[in-house]
Tab-separated table of C-alpha atoms in Angstrom:
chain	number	residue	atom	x	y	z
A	1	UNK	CA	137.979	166.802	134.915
A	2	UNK	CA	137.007	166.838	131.318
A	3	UNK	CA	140.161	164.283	130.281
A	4	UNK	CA	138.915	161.348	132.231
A	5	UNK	CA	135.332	161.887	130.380
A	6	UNK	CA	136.517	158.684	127.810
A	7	UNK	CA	137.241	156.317	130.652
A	8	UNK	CA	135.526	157.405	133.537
A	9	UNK	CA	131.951	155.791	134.822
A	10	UNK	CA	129.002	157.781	135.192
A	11	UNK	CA	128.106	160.446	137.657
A	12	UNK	CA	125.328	160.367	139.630
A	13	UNK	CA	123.826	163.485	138.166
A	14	UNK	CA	124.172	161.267	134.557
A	15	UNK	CA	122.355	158.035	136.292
A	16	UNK	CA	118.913	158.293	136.196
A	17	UNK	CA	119.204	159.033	132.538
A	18	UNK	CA	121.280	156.148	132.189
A	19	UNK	CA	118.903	153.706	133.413
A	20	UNK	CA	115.467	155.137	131.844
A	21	UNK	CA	117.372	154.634	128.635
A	22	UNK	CA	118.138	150.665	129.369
A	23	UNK	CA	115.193	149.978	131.791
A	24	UNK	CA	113.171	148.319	128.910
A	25	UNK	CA	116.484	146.594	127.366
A	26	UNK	CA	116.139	142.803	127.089
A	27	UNK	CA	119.006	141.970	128.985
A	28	UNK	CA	117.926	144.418	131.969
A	29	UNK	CA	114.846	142.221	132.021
A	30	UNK	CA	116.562	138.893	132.053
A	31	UNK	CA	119.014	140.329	134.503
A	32	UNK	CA	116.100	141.506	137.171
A	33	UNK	CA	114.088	138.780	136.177
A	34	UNK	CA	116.757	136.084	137.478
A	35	UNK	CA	117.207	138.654	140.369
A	36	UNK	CA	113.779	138.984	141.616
A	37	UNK	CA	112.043	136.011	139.843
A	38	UNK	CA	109.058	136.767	142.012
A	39	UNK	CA	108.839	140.844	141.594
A	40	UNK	CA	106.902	141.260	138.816
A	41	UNK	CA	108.720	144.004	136.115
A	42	UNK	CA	106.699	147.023	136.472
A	43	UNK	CA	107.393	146.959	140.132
A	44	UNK	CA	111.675	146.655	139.589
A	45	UNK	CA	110.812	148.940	136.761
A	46	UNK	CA	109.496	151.621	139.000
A	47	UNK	CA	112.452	151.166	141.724
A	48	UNK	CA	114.918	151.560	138.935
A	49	UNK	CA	113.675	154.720	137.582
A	50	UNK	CA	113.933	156.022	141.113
A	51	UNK	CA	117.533	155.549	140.900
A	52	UNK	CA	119.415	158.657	141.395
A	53	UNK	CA	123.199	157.246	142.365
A	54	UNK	CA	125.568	154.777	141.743
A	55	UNK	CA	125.802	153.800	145.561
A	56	UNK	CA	122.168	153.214	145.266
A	57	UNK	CA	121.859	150.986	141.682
A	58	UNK	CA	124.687	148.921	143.228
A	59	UNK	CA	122.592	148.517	146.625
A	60	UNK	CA	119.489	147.758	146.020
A	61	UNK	CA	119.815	146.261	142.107
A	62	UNK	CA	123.768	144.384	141.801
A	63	UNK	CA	124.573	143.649	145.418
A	64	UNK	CA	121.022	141.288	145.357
A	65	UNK	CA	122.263	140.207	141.875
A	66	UNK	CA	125.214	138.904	142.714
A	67	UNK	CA	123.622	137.044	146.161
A	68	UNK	CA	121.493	135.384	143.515
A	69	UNK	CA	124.800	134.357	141.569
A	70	UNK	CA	126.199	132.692	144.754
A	71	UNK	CA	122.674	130.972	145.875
A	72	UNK	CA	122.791	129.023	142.395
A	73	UNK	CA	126.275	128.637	141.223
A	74	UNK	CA	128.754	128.337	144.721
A	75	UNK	CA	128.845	127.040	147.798
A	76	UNK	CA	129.184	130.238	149.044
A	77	UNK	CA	131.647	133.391	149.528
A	78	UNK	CA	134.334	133.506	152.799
A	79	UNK	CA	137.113	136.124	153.275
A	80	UNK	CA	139.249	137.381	155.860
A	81	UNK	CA	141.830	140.367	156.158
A	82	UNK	CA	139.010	142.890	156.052
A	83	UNK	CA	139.277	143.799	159.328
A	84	UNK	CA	142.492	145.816	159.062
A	85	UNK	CA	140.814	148.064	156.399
A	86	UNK	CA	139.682	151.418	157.997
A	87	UNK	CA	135.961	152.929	157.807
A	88	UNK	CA	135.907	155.865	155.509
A	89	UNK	CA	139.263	155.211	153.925
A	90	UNK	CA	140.405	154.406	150.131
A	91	UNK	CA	142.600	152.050	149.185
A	92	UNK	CA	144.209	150.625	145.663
A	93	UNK	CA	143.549	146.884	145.865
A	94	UNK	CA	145.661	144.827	143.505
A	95	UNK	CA	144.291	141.690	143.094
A	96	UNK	CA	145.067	138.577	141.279
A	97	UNK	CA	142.536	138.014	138.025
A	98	UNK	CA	141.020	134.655	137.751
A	99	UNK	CA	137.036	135.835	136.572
A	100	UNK	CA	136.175	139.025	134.656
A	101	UNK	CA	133.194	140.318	136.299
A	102	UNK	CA	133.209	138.841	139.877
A	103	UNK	CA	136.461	139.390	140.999
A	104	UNK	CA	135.838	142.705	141.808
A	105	UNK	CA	132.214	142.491	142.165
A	106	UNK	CA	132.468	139.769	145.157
A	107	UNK	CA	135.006	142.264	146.366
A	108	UNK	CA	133.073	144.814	146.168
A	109	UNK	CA	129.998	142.389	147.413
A	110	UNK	CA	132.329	142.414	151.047
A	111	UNK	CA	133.252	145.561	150.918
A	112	UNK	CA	130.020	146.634	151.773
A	113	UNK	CA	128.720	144.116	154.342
A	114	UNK	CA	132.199	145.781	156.455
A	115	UNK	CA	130.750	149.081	155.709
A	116	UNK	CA	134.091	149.660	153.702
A	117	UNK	CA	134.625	152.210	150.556
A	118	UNK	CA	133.408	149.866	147.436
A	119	UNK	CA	135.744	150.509	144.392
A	120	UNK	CA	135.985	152.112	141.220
A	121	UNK	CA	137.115	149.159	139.016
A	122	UNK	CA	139.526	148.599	135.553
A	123	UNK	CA	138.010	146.551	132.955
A	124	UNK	CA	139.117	146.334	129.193
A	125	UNK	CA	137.055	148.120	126.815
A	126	UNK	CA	137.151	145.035	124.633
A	127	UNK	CA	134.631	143.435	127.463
A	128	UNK	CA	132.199	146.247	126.847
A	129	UNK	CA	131.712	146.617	123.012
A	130	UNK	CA	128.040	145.971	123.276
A	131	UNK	CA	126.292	149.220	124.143
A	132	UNK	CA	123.989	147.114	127.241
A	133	UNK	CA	127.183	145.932	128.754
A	134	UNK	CA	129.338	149.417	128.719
A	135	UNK	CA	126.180	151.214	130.030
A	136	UNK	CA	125.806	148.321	132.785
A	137	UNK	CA	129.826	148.746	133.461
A	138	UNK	CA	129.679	152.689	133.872
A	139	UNK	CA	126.459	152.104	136.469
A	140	UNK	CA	128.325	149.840	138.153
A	141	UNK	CA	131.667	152.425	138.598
A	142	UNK	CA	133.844	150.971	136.561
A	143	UNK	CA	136.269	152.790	134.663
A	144	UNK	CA	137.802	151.435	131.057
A	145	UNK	CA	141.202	150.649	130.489
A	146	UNK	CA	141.704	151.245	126.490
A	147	UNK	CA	142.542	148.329	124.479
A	148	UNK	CA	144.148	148.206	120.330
A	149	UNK	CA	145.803	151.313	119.961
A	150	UNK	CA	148.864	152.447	118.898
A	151	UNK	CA	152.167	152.771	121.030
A	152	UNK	CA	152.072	156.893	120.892
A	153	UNK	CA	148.127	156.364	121.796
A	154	UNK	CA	148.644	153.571	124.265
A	155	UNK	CA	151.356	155.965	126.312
A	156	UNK	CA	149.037	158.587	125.878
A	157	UNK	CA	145.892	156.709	127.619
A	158	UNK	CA	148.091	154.855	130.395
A	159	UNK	CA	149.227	158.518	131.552
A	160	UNK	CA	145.377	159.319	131.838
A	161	UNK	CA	144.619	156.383	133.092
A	162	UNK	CA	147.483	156.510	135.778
A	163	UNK	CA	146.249	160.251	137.026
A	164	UNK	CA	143.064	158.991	137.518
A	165	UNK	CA	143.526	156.751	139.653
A	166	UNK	CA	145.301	158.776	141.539
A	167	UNK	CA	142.727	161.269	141.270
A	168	UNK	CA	140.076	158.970	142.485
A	169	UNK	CA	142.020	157.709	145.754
A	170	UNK	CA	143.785	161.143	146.875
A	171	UNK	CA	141.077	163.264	145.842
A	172	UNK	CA	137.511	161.423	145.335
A	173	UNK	CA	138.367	159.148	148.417
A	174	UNK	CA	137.301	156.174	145.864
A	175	UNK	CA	138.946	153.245	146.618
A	176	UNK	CA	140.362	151.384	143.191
A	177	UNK	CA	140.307	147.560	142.678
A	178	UNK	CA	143.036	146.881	139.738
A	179	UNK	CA	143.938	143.640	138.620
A	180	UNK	CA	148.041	142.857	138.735
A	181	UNK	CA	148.276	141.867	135.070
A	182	UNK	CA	146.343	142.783	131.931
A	183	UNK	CA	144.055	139.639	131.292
A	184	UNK	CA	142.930	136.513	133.660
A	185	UNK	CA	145.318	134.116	134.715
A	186	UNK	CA	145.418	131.326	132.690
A	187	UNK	CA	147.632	128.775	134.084
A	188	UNK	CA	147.352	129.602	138.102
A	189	UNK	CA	149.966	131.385	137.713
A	190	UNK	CA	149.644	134.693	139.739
A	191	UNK	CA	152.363	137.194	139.015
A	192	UNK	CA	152.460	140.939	138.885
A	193	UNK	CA	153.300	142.263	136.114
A	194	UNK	CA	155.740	145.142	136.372
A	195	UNK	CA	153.981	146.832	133.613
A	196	UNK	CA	151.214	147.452	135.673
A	197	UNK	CA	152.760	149.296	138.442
A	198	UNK	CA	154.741	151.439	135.565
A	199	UNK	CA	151.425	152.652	134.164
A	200	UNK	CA	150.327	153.521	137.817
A	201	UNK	CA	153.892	155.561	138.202
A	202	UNK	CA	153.277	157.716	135.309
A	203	UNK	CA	150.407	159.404	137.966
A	204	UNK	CA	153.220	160.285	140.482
A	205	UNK	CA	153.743	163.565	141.924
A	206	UNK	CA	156.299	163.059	143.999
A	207	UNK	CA	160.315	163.111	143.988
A	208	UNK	CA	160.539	159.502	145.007
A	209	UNK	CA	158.086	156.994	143.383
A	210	UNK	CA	157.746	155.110	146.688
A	211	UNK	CA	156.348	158.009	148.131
A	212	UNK	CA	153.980	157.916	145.594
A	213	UNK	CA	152.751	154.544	145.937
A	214	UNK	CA	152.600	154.973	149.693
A	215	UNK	CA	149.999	157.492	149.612
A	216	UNK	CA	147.884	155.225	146.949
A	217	UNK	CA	147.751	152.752	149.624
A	218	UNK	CA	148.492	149.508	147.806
A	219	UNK	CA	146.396	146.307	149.296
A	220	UNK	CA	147.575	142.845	147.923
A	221	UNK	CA	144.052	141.115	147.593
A	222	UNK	CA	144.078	137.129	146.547
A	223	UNK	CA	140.868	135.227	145.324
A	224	UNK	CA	140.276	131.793	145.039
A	225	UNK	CA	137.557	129.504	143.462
A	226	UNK	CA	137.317	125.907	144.295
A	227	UNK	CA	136.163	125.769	140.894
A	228	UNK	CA	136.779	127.691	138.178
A	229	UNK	CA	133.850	128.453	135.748
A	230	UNK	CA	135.619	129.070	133.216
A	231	UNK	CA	138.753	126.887	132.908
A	232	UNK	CA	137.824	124.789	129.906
A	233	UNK	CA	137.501	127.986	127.722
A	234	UNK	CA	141.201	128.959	128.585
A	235	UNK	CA	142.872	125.729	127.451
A	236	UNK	CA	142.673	126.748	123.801
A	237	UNK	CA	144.450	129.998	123.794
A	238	UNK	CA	147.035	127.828	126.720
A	239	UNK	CA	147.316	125.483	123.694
A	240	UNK	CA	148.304	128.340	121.177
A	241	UNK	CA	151.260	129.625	123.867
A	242	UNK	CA	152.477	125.781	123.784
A	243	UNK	CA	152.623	125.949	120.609
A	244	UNK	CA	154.469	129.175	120.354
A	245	UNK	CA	150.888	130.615	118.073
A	246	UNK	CA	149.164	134.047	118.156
A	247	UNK	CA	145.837	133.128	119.683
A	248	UNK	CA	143.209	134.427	117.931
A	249	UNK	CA	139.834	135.204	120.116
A	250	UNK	CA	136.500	133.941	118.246
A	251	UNK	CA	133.855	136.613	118.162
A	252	UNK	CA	131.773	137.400	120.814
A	253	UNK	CA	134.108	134.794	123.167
A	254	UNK	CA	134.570	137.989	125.773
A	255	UNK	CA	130.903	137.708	126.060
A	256	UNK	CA	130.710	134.035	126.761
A	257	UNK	CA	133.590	133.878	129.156
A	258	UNK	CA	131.982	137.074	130.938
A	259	UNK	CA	128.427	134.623	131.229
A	260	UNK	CA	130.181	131.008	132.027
A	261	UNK	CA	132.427	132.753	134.777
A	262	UNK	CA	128.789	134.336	136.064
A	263	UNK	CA	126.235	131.438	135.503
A	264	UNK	CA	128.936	128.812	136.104
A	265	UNK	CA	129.482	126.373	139.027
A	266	UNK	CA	132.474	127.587	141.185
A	267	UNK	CA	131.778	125.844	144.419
A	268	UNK	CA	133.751	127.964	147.342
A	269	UNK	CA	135.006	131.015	147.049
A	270	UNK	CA	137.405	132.943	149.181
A	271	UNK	CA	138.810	136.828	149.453
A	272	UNK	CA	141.923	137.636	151.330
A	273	UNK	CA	142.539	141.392	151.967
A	274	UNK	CA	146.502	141.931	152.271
A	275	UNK	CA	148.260	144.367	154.971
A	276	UNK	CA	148.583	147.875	153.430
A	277	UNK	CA	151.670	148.027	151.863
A	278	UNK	CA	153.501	150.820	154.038
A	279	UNK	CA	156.412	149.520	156.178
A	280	UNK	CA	157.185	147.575	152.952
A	281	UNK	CA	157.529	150.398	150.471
A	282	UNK	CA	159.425	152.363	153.016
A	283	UNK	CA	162.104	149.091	152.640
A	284	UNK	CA	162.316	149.493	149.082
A	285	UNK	CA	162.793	153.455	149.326
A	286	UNK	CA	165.918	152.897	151.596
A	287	UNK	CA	167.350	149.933	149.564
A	288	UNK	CA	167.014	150.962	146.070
A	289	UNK	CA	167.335	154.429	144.621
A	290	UNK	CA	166.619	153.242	140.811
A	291	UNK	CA	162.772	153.316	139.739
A	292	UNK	CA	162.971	149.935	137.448
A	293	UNK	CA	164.437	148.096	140.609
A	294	UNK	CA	161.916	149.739	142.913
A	295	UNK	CA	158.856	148.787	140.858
A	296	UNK	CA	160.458	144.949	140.615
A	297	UNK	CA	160.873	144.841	144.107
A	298	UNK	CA	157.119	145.942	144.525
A	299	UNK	CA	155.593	143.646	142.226
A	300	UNK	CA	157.611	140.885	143.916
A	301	UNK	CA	156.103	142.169	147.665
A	302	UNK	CA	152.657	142.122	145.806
A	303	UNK	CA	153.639	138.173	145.044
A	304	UNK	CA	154.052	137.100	148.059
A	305	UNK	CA	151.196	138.636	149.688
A	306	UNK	CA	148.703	137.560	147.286
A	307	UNK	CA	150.475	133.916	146.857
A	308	UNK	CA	150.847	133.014	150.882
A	309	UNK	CA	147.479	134.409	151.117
A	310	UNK	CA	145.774	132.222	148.390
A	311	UNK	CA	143.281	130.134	150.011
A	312	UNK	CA	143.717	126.382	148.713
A	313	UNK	CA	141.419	123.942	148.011
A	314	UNK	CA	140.787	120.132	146.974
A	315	UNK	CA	140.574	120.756	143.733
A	316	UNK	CA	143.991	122.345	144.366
A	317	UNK	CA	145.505	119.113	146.246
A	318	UNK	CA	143.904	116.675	144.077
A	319	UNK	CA	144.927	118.314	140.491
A	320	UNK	CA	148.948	118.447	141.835
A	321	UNK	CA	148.700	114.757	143.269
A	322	UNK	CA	147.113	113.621	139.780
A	323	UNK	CA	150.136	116.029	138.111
A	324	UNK	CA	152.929	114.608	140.187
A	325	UNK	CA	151.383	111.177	140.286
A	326	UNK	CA	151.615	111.559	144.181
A	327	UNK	CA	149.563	111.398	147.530
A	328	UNK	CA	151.513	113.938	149.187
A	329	UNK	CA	148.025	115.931	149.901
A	330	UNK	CA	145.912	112.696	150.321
A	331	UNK	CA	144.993	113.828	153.327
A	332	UNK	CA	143.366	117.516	152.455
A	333	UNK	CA	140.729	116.225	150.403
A	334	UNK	CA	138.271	112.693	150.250
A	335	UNK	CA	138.056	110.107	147.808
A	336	UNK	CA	134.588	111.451	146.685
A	337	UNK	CA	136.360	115.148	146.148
A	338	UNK	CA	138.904	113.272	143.650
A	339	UNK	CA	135.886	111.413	141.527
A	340	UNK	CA	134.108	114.506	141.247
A	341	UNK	CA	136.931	116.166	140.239
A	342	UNK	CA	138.603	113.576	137.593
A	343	UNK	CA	134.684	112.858	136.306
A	344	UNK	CA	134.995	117.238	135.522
A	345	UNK	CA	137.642	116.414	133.814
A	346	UNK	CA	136.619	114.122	131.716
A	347	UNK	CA	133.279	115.641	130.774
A	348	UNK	CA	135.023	118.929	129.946
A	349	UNK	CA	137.944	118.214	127.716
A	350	UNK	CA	139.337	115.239	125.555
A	351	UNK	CA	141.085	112.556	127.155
A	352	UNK	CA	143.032	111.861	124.129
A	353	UNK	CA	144.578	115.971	124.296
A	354	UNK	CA	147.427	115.582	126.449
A	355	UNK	CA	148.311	119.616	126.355
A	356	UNK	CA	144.565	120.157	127.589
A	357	UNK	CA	144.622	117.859	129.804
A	358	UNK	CA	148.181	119.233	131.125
A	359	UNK	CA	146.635	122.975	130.724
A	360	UNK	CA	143.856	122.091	132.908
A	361	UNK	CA	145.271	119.945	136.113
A	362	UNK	CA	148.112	122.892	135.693
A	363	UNK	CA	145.769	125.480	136.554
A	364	UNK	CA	144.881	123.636	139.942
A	365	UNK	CA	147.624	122.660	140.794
A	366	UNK	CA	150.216	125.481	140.118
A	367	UNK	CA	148.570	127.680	143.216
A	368	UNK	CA	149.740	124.236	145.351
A	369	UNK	CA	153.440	124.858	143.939
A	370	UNK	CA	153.474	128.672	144.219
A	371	UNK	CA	152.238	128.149	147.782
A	372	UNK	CA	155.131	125.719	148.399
A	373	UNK	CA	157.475	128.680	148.201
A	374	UNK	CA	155.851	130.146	151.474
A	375	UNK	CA	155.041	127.481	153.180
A	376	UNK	CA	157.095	124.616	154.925
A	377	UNK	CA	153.740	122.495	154.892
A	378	UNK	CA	151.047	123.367	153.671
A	379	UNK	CA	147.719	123.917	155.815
A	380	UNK	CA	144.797	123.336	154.081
């Protein structure tokens, strides 16, 4: 499968090498060193040139990683919905973006405490342009998604992209975590983007595209942080869409939104796995016959899944009572929740910046109105 070789992650055959060639790499050693602060590095050293899989790297190296990323910056990781995933079985997960790295690696963390396929994961290529970090992405099975090129290019690479994901689910029995839009959300906003599930059609085999997307297996997944780590360093480019401007990304800000949303305080966290999408696509098949209104009436199904399953919290209740100068939601959160949130907002942006200050209590509290839609009151 030579045509994937520009996208795909590494094989295990190509691992070992892999990691003798970063082992000594400064960031290796700060990353094992906040891992196993008490291991000393010849001894993680020696483990990691033993490593002959992805499976294993992820195992006994990133799964003990990301524990230490809870331990110091949340109050811990809950889900539910996992249950109704089957042993042995791949799924596509489309999920809603709010963090670049731990989205799918806390998905992937849960996935394997239920014994569950982990995934094969998109990320930009724009997130990997150091040579550390696109190693570190193909040990960790992700797969690149090809940013900047031209429109002949672009169709080009989302037809390759498209068959291998297909490829990966119907034939590699990899399970796929994609996220439903290109980029985080910035304003708590969760929507599909119908682009998303064209790109995936252009991998269909079949007469009918539903019956294509059936056999992918599509799970809704929704993730929520009680805080997000990185919500300050989205007002700005928030700001530019207010003000109808291109926003212009500083260099190396990919990297420092990749570390904040790692290293920063999130509080609780919680995934929601989605039904498999099957009784649902088989609705759209009989009702539609016209591809455009089939993928619109998918993305839409994908809504509502992941936005009655988002998990609210507090910081959810208190930012739309500040927004809406209300107390409808009094009750779902205490009067020290509400200091400790307004005090975050003052240390983190400028009072005197109404749009930021808009941006941010926005981002909280639009999940709260999105939820509204589902819900005749709202259950904390």
């Amino acid at each position: 499968m030579q045509k994937f070789d520009a996208i795909r992650p590494f094989y295990d055959s190509e691992i070992n090498d892999a990691i003798l060639n970063v082992k000594n790499h400064p960031m290796m050693k700060a990353m094992m060193g906040f891992t196993f602060p008490d291991v000393a590095d010849a001894v993680w050293k020696e483990q990691l040139s033993k490593t002959h899989s992805i499976r294993d790297f992820q195992c006994n190296f990133i799964y003990h990683t990301i524990q230490k990323v809870l331990e110091k910056s949340s109050d811990g990781l809950s889900t539910s919905g996992f249950e109704k995933l089957e042993k042995g079985a791949s799924y596509l997960f489309v999920s809603n973006h709010r963090d670049i790295v731990l989205d799918t690696t806390l998905l992937n963390v849960a996935l394997f405490e239920h014994g569950l396929v982990m995934t094969a994961s998109a990320i930009g290529d724009n997130l990997v342009q150091k040579d550390f970090l696109n190693v570190l992405a193909k040990l960790n099975r992700n797969f690149l998604v090809q940013r900047g090129l031209s429109p002949r290019e672009m169709l080009q690479s989302s037809k390759n992209l498209a068959e291998y994901i297909g490829y990966l689910v119907e034939h590699e029995n990899r399970s796929v975590w994609i996220a439903q839009r290109e980029g985080r959300t910035k304003d708590g906003n969760d929507a599909t983007n119908p682009g998303v599930l064209k790109m995936l059609a252009m991998g269909s085999d079949e007469a009918n595209l539903m019956d294509y997307f059936k056999k992918l297996k599509i799970v809704p997944v929704s993730i929520s942080y009680e805080y997000d780590p990185t919500d300050v360093l989205k007002i700005p480019q928030l700001i530019a869409e207010t003000n109808n401007e291109v926003y212009v990304k500083e260099k190396n800000e990919d990297f420092m939104t990749l570390l904040s949303g790692i290293m920063g305080q999130k509080k609780r966290i919680h995934i929601h796995i989605g039904d498999v999408l099957d009784q649902e696509i088989d609705t759209i098949k009989n009702e539609f016959d016209n591809n455009n209104k089939q993928i619109q009436a998918l993305a839409q199904v994908i809504d509502d899944s992941i936005l009655s399953s988002y998990k609210l919290w507090p910081t959810n209740y208190i930012a739309y009572d500040i927004l809406y100068k209300t107390e409808t939601y009094a009750k779902y959160y205490t009067e020290n929740e509400k200091s400790l949130f307004e005090r975050r907002l003052d240390m983190r942006i400028d009072a005197e910046n109404p749009v930021a200050l808009q941006g941010l209590l926005d981002m909280y509290a639009n999940p709260v109105v999105n939820k509204l839609k589902y819900n005749n009151e709202l259950k904390g």
